CSV table of C-alpha atoms and ligand atoms in Angstrom, one decimal:
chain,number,residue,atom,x,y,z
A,20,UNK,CA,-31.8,-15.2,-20.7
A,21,UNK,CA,-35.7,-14.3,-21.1
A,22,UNK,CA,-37.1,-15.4,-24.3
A,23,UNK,CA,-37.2,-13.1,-27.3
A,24,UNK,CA,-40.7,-13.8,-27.8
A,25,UNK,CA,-41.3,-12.2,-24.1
A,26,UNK,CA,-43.1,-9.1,-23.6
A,27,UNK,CA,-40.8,-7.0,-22.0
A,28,UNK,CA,-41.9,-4.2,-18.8
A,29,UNK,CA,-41.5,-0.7,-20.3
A,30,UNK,CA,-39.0,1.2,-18.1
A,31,UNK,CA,-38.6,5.2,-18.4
A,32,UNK,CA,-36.2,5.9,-21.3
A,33,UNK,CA,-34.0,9.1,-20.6
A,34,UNK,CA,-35.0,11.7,-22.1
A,35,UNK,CA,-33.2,12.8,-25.1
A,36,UNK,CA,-31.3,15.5,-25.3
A,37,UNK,CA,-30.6,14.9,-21.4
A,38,UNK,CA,-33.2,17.6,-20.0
A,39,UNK,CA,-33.5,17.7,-16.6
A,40,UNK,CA,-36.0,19.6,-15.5
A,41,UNK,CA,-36.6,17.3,-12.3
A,42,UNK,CA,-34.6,15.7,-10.3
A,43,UNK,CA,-33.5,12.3,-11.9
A,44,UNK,CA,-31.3,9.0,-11.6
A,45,UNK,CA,-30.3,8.0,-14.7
A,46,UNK,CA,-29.1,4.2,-15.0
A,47,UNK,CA,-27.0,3.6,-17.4
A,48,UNK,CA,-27.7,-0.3,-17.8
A,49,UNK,CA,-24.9,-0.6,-20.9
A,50,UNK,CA,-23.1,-0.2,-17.6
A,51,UNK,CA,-24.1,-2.4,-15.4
A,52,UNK,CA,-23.8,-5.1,-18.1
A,53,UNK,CA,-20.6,-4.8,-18.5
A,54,UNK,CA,-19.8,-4.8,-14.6
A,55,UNK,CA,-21.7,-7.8,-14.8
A,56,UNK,CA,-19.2,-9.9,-17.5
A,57,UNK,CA,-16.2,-8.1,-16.1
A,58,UNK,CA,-16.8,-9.7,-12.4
A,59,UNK,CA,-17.7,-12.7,-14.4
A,60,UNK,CA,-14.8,-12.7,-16.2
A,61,UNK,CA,-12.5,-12.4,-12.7
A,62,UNK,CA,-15.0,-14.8,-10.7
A,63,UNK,CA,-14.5,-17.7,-13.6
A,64,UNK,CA,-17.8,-19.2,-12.2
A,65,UNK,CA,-21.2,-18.9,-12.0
A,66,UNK,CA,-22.7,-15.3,-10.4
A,67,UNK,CA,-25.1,-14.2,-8.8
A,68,UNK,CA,-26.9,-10.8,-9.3
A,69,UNK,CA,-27.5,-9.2,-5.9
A,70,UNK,CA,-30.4,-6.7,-6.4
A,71,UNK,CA,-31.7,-6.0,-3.1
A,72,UNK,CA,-32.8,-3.0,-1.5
A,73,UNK,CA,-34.5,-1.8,-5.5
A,74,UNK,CA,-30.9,-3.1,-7.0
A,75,UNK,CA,-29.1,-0.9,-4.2
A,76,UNK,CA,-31.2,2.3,-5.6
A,77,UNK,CA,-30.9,1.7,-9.5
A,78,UNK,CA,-34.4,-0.2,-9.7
A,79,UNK,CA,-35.0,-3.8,-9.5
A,80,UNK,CA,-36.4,-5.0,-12.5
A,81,UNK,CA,-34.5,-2.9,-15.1
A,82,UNK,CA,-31.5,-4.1,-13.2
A,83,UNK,CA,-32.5,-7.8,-12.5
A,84,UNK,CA,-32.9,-8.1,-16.2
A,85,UNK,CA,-29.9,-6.5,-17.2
A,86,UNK,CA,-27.5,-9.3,-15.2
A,87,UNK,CA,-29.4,-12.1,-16.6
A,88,UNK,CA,-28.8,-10.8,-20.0
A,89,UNK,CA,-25.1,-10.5,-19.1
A,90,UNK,CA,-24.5,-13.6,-18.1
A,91,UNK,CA,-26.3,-14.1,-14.4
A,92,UNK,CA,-27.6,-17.4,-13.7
A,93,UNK,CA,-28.9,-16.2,-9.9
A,94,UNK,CA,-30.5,-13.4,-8.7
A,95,UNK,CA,-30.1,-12.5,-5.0
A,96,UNK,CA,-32.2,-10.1,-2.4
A,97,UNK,CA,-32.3,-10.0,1.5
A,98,UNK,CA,-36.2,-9.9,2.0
A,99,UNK,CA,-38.8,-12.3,1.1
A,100,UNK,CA,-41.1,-9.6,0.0
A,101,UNK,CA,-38.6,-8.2,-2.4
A,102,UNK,CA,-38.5,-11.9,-3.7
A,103,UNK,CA,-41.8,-12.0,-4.4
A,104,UNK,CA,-42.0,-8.9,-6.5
A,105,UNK,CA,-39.0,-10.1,-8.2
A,106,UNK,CA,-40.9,-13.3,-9.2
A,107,UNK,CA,-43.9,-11.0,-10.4
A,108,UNK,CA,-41.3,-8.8,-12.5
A,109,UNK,CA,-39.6,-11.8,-13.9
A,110,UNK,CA,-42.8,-13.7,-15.0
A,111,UNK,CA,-44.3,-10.8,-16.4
A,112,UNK,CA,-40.8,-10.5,-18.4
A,113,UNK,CA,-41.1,-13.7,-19.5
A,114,UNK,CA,-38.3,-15.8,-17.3
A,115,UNK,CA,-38.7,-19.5,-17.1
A,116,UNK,CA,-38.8,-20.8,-13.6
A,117,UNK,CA,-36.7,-23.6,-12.2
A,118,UNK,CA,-39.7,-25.7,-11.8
A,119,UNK,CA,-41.3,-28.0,-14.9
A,120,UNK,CA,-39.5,-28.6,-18.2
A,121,UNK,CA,-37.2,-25.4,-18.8
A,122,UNK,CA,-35.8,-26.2,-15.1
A,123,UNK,CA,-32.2,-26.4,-15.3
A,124,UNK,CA,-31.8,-23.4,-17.4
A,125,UNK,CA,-34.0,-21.1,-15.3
A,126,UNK,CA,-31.9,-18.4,-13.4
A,127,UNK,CA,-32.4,-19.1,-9.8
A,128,UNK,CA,-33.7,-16.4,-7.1
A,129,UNK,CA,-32.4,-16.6,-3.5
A,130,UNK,CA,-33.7,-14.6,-0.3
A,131,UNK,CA,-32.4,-15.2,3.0
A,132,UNK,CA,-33.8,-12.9,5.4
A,133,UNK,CA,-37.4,-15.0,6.3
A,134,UNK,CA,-40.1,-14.2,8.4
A,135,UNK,CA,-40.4,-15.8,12.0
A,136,UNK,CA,-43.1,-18.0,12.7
A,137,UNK,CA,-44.9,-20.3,14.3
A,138,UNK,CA,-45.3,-24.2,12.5
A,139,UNK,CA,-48.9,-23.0,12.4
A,140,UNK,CA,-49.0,-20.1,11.0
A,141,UNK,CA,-46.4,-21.0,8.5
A,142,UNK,CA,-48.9,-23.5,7.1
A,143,UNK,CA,-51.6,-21.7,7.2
A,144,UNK,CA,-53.2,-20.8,3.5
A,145,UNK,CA,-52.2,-16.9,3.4
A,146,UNK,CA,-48.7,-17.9,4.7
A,147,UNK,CA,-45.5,-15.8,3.4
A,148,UNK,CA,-43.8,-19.2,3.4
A,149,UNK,CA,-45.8,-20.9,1.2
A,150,UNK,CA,-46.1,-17.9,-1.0
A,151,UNK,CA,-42.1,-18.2,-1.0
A,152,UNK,CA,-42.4,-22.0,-2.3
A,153,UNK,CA,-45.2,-21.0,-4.8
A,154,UNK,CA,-42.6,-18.8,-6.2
A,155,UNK,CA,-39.9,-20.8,-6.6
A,156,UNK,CA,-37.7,-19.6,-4.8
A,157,UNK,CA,-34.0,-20.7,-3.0
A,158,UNK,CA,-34.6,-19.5,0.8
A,159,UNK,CA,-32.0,-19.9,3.2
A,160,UNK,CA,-32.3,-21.6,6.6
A,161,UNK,CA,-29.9,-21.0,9.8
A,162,UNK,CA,-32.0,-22.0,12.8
A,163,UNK,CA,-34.1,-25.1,13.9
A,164,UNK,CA,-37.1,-23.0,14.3
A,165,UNK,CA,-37.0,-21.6,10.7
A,166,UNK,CA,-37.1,-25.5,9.5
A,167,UNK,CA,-39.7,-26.3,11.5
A,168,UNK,CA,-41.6,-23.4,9.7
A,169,UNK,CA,-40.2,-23.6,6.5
A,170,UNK,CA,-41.3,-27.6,6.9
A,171,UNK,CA,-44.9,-27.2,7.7
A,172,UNK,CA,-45.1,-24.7,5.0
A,173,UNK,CA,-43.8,-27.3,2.4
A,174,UNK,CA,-46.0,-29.8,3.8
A,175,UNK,CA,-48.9,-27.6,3.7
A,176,UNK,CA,-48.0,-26.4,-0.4
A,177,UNK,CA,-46.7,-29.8,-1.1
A,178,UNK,CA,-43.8,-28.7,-2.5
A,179,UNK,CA,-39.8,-29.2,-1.4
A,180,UNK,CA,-38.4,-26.2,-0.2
A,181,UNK,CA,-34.8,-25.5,-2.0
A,182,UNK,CA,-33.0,-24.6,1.5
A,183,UNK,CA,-29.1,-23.5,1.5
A,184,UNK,CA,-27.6,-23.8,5.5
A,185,UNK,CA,-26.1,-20.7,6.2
A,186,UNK,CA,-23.4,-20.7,8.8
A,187,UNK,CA,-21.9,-18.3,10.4
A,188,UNK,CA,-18.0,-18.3,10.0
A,189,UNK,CA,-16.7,-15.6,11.9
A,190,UNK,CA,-19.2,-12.6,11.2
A,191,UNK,CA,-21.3,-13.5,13.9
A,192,UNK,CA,-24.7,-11.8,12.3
A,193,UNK,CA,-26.9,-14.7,10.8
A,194,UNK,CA,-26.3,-18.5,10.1
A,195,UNK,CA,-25.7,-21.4,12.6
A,196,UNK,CA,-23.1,-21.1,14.5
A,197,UNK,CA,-20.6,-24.0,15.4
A,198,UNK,CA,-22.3,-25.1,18.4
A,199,UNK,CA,-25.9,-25.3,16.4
A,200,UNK,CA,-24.7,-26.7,13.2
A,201,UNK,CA,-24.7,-30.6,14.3
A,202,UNK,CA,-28.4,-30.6,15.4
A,203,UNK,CA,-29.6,-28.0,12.7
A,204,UNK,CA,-27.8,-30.4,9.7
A,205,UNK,CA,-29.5,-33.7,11.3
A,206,UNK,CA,-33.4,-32.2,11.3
A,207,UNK,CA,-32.3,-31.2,7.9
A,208,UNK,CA,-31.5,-34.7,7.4
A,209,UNK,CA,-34.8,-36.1,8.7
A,210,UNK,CA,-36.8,-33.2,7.0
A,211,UNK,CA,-34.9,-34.3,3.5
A,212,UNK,CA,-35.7,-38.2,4.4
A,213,UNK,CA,-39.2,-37.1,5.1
A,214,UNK,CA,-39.4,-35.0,1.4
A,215,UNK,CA,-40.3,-31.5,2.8
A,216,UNK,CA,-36.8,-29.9,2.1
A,217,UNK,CA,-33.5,-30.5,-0.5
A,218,UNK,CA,-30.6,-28.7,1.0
A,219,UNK,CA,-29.5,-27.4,-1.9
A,220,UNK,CA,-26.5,-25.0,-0.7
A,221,UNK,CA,-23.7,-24.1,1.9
A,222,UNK,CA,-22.9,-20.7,2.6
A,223,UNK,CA,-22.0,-18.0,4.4
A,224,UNK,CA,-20.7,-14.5,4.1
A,225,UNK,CA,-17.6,-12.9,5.0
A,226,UNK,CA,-16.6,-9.5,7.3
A,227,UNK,CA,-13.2,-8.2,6.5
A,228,UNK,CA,-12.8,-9.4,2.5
A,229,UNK,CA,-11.9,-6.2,2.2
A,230,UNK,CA,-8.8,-6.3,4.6
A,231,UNK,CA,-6.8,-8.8,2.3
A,232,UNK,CA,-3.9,-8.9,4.6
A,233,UNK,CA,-6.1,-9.2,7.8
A,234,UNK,CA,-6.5,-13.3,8.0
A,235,UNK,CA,-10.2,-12.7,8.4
A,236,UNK,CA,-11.0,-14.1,5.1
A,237,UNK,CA,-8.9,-17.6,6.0
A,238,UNK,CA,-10.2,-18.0,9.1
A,239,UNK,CA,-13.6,-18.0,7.6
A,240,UNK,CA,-12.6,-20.2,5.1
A,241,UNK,CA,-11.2,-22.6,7.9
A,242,UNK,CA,-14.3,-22.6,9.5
A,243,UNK,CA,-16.1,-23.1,6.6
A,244,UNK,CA,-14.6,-26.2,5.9
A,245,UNK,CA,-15.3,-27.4,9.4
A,246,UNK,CA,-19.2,-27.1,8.7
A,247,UNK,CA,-18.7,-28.6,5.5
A,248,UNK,CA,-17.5,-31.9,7.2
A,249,UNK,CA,-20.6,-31.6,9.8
A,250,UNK,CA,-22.8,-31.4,7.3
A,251,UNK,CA,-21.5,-34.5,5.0
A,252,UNK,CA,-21.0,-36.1,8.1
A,253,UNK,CA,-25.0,-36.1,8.8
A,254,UNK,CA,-25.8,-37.3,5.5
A,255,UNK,CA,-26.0,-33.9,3.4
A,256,UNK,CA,-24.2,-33.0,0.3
A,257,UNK,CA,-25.5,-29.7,-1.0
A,258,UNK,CA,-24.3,-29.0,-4.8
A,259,UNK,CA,-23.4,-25.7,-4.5
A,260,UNK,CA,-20.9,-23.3,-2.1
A,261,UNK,CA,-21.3,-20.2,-1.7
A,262,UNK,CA,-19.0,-17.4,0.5
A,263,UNK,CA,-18.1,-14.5,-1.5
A,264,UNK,CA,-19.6,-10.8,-2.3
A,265,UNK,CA,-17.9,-8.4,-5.0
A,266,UNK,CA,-15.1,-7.8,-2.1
A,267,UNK,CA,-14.6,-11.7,-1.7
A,268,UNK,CA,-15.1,-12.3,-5.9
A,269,UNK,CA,-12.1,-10.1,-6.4
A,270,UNK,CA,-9.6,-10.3,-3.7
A,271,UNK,CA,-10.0,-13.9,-2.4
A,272,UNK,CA,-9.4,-16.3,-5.5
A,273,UNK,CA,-10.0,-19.3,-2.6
A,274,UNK,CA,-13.7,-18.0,-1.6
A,275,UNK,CA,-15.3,-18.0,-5.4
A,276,UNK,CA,-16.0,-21.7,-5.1
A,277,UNK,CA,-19.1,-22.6,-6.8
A,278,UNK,CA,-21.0,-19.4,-6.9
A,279,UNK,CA,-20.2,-15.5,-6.0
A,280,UNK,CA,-22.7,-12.9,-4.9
A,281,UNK,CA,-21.6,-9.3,-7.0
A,282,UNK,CA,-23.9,-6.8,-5.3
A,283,UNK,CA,-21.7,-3.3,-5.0
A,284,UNK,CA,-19.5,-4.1,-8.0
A,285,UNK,CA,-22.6,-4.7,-10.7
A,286,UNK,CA,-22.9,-0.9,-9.9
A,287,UNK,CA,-19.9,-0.1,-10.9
A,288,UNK,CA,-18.2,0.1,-7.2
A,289,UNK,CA,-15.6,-0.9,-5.9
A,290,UNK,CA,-15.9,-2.8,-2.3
A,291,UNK,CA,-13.1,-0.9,-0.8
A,292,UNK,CA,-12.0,2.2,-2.7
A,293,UNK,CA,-8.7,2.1,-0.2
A,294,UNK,CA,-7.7,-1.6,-2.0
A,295,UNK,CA,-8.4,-0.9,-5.5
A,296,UNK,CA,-10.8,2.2,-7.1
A,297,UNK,CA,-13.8,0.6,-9.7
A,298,UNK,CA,-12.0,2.2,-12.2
A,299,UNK,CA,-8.9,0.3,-11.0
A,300,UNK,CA,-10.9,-2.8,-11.1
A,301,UNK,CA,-12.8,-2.0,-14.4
A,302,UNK,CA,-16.1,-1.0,-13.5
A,303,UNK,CA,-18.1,1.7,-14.5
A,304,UNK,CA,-20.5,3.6,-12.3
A,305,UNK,CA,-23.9,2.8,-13.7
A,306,UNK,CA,-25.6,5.6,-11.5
A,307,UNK,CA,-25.2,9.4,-11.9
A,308,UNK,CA,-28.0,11.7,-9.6
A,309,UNK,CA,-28.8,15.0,-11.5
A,310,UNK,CA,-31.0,17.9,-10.7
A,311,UNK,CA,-31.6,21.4,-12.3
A,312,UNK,CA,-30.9,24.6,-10.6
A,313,UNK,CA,-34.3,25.9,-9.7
A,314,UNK,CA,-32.1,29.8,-8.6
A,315,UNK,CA,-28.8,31.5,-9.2
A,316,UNK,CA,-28.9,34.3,-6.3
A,317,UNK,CA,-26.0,36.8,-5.5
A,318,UNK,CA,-25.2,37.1,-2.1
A,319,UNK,CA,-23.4,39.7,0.1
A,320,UNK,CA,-20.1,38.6,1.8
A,321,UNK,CA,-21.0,37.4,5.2
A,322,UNK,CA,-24.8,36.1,4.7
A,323,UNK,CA,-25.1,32.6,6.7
A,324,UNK,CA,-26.7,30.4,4.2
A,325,UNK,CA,-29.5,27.4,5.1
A,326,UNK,CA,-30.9,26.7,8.7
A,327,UNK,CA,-28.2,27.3,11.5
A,328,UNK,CA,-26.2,29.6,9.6
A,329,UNK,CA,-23.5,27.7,9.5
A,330,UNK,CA,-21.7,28.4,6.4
A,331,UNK,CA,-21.4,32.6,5.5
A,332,UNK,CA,-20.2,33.5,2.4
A,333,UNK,CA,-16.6,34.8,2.3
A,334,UNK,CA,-17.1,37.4,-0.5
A,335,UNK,CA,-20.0,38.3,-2.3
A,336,UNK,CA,-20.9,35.3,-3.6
A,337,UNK,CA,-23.0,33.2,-6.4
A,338,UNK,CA,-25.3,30.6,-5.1
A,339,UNK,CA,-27.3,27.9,-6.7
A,340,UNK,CA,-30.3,26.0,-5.4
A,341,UNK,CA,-30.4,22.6,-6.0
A,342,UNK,CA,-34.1,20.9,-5.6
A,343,UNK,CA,-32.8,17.3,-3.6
A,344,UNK,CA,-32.6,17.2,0.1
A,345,UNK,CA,-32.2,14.2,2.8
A,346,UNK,CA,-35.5,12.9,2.1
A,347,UNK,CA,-34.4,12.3,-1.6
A,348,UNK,CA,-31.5,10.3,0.3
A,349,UNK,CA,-28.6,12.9,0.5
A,350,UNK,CA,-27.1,12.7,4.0
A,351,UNK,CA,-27.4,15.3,6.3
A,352,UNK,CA,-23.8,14.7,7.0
A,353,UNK,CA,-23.3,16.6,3.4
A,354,UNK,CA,-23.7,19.8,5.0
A,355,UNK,CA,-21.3,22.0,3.6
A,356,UNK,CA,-19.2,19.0,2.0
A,357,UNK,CA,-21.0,17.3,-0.4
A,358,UNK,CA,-19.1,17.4,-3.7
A,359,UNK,CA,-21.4,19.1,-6.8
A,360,UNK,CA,-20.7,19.5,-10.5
A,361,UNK,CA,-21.9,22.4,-12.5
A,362,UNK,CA,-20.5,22.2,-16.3
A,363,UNK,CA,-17.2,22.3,-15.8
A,364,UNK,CA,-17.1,23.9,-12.0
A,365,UNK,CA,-16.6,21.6,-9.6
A,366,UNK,CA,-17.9,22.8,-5.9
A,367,UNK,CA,-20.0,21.9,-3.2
A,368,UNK,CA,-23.4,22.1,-0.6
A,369,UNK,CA,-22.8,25.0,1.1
A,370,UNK,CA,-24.6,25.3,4.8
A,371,UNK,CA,-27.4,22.4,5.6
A,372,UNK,CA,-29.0,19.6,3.7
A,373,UNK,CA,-32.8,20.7,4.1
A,374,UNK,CA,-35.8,17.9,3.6
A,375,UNK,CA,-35.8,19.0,0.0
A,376,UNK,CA,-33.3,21.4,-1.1
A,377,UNK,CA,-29.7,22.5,-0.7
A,378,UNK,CA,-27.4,25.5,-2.0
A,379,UNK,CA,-24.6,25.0,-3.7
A,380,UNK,CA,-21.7,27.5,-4.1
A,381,UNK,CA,-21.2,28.9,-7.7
A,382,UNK,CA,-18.3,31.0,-6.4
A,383,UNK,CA,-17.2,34.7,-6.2
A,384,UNK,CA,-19.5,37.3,-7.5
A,385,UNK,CA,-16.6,40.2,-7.4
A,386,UNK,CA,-13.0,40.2,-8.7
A,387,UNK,CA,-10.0,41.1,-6.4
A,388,UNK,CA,-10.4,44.6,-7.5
A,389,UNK,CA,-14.4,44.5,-6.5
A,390,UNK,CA,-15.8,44.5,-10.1
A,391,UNK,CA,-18.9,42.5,-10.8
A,392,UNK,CA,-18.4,39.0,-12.1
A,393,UNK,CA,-21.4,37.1,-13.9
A,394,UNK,CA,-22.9,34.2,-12.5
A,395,UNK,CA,-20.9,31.2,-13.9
A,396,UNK,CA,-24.6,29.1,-14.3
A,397,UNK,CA,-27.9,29.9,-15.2
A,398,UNK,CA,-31.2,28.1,-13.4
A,399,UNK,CA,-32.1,25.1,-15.9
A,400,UNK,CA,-28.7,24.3,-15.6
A,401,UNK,CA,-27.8,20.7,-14.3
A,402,UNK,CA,-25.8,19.9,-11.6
A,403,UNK,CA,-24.6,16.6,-11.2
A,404,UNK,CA,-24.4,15.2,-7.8
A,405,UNK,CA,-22.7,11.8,-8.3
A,406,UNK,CA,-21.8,9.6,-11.2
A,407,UNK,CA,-18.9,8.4,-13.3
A,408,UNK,CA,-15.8,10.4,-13.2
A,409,UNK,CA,-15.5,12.7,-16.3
A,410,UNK,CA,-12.6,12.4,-17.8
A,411,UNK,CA,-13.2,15.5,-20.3
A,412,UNK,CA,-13.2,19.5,-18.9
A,413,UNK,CA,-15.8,19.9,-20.4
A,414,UNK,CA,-17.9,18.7,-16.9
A,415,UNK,CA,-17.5,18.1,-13.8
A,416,UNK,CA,-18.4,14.7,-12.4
A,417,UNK,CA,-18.1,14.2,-8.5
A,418,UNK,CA,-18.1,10.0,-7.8
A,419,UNK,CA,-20.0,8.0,-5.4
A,420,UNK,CA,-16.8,7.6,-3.3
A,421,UNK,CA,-16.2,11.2,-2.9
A,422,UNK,CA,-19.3,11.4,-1.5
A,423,UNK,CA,-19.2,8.4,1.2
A,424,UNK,CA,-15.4,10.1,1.7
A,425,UNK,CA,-17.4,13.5,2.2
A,426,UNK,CA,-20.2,12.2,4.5
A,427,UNK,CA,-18.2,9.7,6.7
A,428,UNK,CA,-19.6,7.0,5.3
A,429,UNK,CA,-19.5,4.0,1.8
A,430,UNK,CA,-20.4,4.0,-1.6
A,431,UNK,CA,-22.9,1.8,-0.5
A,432,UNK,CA,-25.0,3.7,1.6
A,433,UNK,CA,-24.8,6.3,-1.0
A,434,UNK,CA,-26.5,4.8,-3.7
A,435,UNK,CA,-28.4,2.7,-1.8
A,436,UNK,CA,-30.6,6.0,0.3
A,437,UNK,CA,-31.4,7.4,-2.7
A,438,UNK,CA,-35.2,7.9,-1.5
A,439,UNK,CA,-38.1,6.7,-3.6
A,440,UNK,CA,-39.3,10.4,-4.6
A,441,UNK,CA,-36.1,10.4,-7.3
A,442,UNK,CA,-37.3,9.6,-10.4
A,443,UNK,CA,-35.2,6.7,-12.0
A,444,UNK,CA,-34.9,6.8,-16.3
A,445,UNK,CA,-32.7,4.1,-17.7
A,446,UNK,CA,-29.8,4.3,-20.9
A,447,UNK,CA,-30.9,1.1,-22.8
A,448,UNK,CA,-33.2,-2.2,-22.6
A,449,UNK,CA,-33.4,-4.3,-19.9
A,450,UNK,CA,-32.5,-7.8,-21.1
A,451,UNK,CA,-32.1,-6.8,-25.0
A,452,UNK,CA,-28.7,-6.7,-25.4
A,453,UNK,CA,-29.6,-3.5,-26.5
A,454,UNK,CA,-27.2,-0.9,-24.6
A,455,UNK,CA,-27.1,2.2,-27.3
A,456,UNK,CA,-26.8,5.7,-25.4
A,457,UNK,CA,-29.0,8.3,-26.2
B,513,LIG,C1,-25.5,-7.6,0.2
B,513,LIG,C2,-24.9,-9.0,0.2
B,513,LIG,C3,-24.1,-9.4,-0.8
B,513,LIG,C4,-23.5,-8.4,-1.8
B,513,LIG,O1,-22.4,-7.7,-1.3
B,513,LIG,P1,-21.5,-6.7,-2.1
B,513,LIG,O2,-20.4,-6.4,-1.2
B,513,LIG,O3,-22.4,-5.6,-2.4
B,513,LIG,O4,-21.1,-7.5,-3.3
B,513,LIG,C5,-23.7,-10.7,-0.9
B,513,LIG,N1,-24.2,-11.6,0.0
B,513,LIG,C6,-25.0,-11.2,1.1
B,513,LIG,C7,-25.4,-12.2,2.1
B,513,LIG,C8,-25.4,-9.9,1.2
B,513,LIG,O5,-26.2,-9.5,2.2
């Protein structure tokens, strides 16, 4: 989608041969292309790229770029701020807005998480809602108060702010909810009469997609069509429908309507590893979080390893210490369970995440009869923390999902913590088509 002609925003190549002598997150964006066809081919409409939270770790511009080369046609984060660095990335890439002559086939960026205001304040020169408008942006609207806002900040700009109603259908966390939907649709009437607004979309979000069996996702459905008669009823009729995420996209053919939201599954993720695996579905991780061990040690049977002491070797032992800890983003819940690959030994964090570091066990430094055995890795050797499963035995690969299985918790938050400090190097071009591994 950018023009050739563009200049494009370097991003850090991997280094080549793979030398990890830092921490690192390589991004494989060959990867996240293809995620990106492959939930457009199952959606059989138009998608919409979530990138929130820095692309849920992977980095938001290399990523952002990456879907609109494979076929995205939105772009979708949570917070108005990370809208408005998207806008910078994306101008600076080149992208034509969906304002002026190249309108209709700009890709589209919605944010529905707005800040509360005062009228006022919303209109005043240095406002974040008029900055919003500036950028062209879709923003979503659920409350009265947020029109007024978003209203005087259109007024103020003298633009129309491109609004989709969100309303809640059974999650209960944002949108309007039955009761507010009659009065909220017939300001939005009055506001579109008046020229400050076009309600541009319906849409919510649903809970349980993952639960196929559960009735969740028809009962939001039903609902859904309930607000959808409210809101012709006072006079609106927004072009486009929106309801599902990646979970939604794939499991509720009923939901896609006009447009789906793919956040976990342009990673390579699955939703719900319990309904169908990403490899199941045909995704590829696009993530894989490697660090260098810094020390191979020998210990004696029975040290306690890390703070506490709460893992002692069982025999004399090889350890390996891995420079990452939870303020890189690995859960302290990993103590002593999160799953590590070293070449072709697959094992794990032994005793406590620290801040920065963690041991790993490399296994038995004696044989059953006592003799000596050599460490199985040397320091500069990588270990690979998450990523896509190997399929060779050459190496071991531990996945995303083993993790959130390990630490109580989803994919998700997995990917999505990886702290700031990580260094992120990228497999391929943004936006080139141009997906060659190293
Ligand atoms: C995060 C989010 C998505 C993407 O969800 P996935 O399950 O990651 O596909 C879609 N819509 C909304 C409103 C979201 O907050």
């Amino acid at each position: 989608m950018p023009p050739s002609t563009a200049p494009r925003p370097a991003v850090a190549q991997c280094a080549r041969p793979p030398a990890a002598t830092t921490s690192r997150a390589v991004v494989d964006l060959a990867a996240v292309a293809h995620n990106g066809r492959r939930l457009a081919q199952v959606a059989g409409v138009p998608w919409m790229a979530v990138v929130k939270a820095d692309a849920y770790g992977h980095g938001l511009g290399p990523v952002a770029l990456t879907a609109l080369s494979a076929g995205a046609s939105w772009l979708g984060v949570a917070q108005l701020a990370e809208a408005l660095t998207l806008r910078a990335l994306l101008d600076e890439a080149g992208v034509s807005r969906p304002a002026g002559e190249s309108a209709s086939q700009a890709p589209r960026l919605l944010t529905w998480l707005l800040p509360v205001m005062e009228p006022d304040r919303a209109a005043a020169e240095d406002s974040p809602l008029r900055a919003a408008l500036a950028a062209d942006l879709d923003l979503s609207v659920s409350t009265l108060p947020q029109l007024e806002a978003l209203s005087a900040a259109a007024r103020a700009q003298g633009r129309v702010a491109r609004l989709h109603l969100k309303v809640d259908t059974g999650m209960s966390r944002g949108g309007a909810t039955v009761e507010e939907l009659p009065a909220l649709a017939a300001a939005l009437r009055r506001a579109e009469d008046e020229g400050t607004v076009d309600v541009v979309g319906l849409w919510s979000h649903l809970s349980r997609a993952d639960e196929p069996a559960s009735g969740s996702t028809e009962e939001h459905l039903e609902r859904y069509r309930q607000a959808e008669q409210v809101v012709l009823a006072a006079g609106l009729n927004p072009p486009t429908h929106h309801l599902a995420a990646t979970g939604g996209l794939l499991w509720h053919p009923q939901a896609r309507m006009d447009l789906v939201r793919a956040g976990i599954g342009l990673y390579g993720l699955s939703p719900d590893p319990s309904v169908a695996t990403g490899a199941e579905l045909g995704l590829r991780p696009a993530m894989r979080l490697e660090s260098p061990l810094v020390q191979v040690k020998r210990i004696e049977a029975g040290q306690a390893v890390s703070y506490g002491g709460t893992w002692s070797a069982p025999t004399d032992r090889w350890v390996g210490l891995v420079p990452l800890g939870y303020s890189d983003g690995i859960p302290r819940a990993a103590s002593s369970a999160g799953p590590v690959g070293v070449g072709s030994l697959m094992t794990s964090i032994v005793g406590r995440v620290c801040m920065d570091q963690v041991v790993i066990d490399l296994g038995p430094a004696v044989d059953e009869t006592g003799a000596p055995l050599p460490a199985p890795a040397r320091v500069g050797e990588t270990a690979v923390l998450w990523g896509a499963p190997e399929v060779s035995d050459q190496e071991a690969v531990p996945t995303a999902d083993e993790w959130a299985q390990a630490c109580g918790t989803i994919n998700y938050e997995i990917v999505t913590r990886l702290g700031a400090r990580v260094p992120r190097c990228y497999i391929g071009e943004p936006g080139t088509g141009d997906y060659s591994r190293p």
